[in-house]
Tab-separated table of C-alpha atoms in Angstrom:
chain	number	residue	atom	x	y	z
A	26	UNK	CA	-32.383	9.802	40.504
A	27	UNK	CA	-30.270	12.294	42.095
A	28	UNK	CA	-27.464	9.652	42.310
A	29	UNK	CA	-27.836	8.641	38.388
A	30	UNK	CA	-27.496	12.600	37.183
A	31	UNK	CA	-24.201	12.415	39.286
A	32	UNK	CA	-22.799	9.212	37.916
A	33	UNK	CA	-23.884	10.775	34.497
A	34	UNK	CA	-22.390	13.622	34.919
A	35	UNK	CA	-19.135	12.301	36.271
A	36	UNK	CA	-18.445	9.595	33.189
A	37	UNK	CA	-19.141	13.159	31.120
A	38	UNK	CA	-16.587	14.792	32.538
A	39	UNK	CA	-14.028	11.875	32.770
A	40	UNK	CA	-14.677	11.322	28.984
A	41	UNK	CA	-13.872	14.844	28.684
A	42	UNK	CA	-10.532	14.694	30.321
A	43	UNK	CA	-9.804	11.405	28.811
A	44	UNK	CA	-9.942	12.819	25.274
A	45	UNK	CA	-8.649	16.185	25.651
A	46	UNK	CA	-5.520	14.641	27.219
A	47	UNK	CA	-5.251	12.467	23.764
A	48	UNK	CA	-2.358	13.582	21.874
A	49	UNK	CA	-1.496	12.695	18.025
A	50	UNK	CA	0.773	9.715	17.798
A	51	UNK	CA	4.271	10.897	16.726
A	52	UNK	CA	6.061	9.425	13.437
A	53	UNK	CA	8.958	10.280	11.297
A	54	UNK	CA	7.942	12.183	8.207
A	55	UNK	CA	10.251	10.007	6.230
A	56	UNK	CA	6.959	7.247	5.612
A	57	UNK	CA	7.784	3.693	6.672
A	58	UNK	CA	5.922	0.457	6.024
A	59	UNK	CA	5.220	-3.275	6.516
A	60	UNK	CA	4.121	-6.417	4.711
A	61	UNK	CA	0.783	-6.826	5.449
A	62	UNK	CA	-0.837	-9.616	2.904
A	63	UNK	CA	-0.530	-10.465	-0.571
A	64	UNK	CA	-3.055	-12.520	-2.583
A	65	UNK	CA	-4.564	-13.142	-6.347
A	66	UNK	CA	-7.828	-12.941	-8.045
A	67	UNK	CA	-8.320	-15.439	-10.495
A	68	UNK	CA	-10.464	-13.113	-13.280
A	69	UNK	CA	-12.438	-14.754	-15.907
A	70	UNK	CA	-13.224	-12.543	-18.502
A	71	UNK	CA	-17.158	-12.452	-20.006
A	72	UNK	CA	-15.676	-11.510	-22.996
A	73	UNK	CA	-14.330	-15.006	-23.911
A	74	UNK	CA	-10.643	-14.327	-23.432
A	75	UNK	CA	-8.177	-15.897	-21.520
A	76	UNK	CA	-8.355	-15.740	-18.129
A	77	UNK	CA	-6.244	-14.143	-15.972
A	78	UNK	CA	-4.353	-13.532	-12.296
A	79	UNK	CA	-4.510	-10.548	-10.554
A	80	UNK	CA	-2.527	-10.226	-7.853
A	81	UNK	CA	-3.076	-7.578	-4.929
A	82	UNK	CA	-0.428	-6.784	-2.338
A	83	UNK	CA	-1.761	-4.601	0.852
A	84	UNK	CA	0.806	-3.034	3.218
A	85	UNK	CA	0.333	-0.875	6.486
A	86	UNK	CA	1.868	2.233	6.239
A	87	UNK	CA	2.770	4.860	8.588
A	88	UNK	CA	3.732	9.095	7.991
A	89	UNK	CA	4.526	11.868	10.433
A	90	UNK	CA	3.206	14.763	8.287
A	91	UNK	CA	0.860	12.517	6.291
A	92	UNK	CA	2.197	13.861	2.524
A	93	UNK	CA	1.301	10.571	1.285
A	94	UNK	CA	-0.610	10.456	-2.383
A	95	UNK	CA	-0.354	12.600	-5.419
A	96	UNK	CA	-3.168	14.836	-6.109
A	97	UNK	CA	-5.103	14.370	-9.332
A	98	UNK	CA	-4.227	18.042	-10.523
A	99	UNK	CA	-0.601	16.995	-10.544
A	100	UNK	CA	-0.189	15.635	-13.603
A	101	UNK	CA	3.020	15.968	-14.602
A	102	UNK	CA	4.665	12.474	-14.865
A	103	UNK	CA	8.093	13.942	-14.931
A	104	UNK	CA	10.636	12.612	-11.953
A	105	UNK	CA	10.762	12.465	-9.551
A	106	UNK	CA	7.068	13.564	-9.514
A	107	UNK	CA	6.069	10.596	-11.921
A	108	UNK	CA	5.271	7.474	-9.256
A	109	UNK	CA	4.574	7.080	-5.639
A	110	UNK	CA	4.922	3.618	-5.720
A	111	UNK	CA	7.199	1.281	-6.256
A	112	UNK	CA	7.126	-2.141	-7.043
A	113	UNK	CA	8.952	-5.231	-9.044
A	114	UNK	CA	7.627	-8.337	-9.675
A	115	UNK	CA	9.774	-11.525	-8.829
A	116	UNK	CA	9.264	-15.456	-9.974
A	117	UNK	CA	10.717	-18.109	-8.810
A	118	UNK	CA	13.189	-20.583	-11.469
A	119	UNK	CA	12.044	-23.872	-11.316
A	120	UNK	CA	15.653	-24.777	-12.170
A	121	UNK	CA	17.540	-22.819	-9.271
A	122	UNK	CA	14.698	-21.802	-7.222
A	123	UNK	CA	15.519	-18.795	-7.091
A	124	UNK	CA	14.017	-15.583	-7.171
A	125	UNK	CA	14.355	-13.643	-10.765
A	126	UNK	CA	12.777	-10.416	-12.173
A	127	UNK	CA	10.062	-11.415	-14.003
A	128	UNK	CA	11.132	-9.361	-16.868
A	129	UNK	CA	14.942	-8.745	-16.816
A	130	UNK	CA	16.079	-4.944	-16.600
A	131	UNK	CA	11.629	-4.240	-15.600
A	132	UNK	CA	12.580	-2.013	-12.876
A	133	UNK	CA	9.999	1.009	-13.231
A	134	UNK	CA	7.704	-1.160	-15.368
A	135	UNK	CA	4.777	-1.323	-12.447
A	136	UNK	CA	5.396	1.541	-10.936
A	137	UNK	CA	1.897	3.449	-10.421
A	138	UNK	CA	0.756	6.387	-8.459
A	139	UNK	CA	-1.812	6.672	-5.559
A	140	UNK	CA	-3.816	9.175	-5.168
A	141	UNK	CA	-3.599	11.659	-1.497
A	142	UNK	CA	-4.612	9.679	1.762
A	143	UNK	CA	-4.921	12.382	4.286
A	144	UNK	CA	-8.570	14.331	4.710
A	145	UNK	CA	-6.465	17.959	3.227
A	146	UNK	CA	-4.155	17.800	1.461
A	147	UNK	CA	-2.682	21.208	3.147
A	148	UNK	CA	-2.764	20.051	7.142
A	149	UNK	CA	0.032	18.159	8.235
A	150	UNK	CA	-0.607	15.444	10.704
A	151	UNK	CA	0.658	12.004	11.089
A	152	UNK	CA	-1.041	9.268	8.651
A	153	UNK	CA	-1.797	5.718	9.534
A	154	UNK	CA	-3.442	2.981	7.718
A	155	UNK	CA	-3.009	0.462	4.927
A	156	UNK	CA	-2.944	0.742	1.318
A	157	UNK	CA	-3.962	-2.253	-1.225
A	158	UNK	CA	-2.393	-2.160	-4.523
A	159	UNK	CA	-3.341	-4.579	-7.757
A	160	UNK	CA	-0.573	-5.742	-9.808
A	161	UNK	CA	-1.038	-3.875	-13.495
A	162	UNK	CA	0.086	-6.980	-14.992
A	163	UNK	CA	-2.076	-9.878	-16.425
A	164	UNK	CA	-0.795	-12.965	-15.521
A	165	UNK	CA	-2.274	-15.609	-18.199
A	166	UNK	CA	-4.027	-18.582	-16.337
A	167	UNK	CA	-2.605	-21.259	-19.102
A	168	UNK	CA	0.894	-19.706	-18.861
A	169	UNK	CA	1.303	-18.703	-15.091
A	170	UNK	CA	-0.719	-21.454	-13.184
A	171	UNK	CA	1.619	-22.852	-10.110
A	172	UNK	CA	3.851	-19.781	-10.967
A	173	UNK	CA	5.593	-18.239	-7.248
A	174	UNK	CA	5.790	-14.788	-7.439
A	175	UNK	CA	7.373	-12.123	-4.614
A	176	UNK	CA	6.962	-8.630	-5.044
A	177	UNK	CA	9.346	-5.167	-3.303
A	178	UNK	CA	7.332	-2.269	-2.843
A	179	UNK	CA	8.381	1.169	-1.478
A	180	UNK	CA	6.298	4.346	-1.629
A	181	UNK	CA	7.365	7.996	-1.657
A	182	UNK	CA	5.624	10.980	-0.419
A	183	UNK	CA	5.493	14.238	-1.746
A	184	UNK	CA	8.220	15.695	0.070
A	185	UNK	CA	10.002	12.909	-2.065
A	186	UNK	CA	10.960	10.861	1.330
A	187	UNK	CA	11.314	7.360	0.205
A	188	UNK	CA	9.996	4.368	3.056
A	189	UNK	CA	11.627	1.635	3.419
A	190	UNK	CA	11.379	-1.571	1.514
A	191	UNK	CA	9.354	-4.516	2.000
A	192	UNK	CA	9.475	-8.318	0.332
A	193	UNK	CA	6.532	-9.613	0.578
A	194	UNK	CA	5.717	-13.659	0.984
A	195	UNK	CA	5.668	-16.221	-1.841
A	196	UNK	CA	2.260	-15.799	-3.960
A	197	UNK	CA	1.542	-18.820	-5.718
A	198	UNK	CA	-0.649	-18.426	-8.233
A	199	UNK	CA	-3.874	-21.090	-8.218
């Protein structure tokens, strides 16, 4: 008995002294971020109209200061506080096979915004984690089936420090 309190009380303590030695991982405050998956949802409307692709890019991100996310009583879509996120939309000529905008000259068309990712807003601390992202766009079934798309994204945070940018791989839509 006597012997069980001690073990006890010695994995207590070593837990202890295990997490108080923890520190916060360190990360630029500039954000960066990685490819992570990209994939489509095939959405069938119960309306009766066409059906469409929906395509949904995820990436892993990482922040020193974790500014990442516009709050909801920002509203002002003014730069460079309009988007947070970046992204254009590439297809694949069946001619050249090579990559084109999907819309020539689109850049800024599917931009969005995402809303804050840290716990406060007001605490700075580094920011991990991913962030999944579906394509404003709706890709017609009839006219986009077989269709290869890539897709850049960057993201900004509110100190307006851009990350880097990412391709991501060849989404073929099914």
């Amino acid at each position: 008995m006597m012997r069980t309190r001690l073990l006890t009380g010695f994995v207590v303590l070593l837990g202890l002294m295990a997490t108080s030695c923890l520190k916060p991982p360190e990360y630029p405050e500039t954000p960066s971020i990685e490819f992570k998956s990209v994939r489509v949802e095939r959405i069938t409307p119960t309306d009766g109209s066409t059906p469409f692709f929906k395509p949904i890019v995820t990436i892993s991100f990482k922040d020193g200061d974790g500014d990442l996310g516009i709050p909801d009583n920002q509203q002002t879509y003014a730069p460079p506080f309009d988007y947070n996120y970046f992204i254009e939309i590439f297809i694949r000529n069946p001619q050249s096979g090579a990559f084109e905008p999907l819309i020539p000259g689109s850049t800024g068309v599917y931009d969005s915004r995402f809303p804050p990712l840290a716990p406060t807003e007001d605490k700075k601390a580094p920011l991990r984690g991913d962030l999944e992202f579906s394509v404003n766009s709706n890709f017609n079934v009839v006219t986009y089936t077989g269709a290869q798309l890539r897709f850049t994204v960057r993201i900004r945070d509110r100190a307006l420090n851009e990350s880097n940018t990412i391709t991501t791989d060849i989404l073929t839509l099914r």
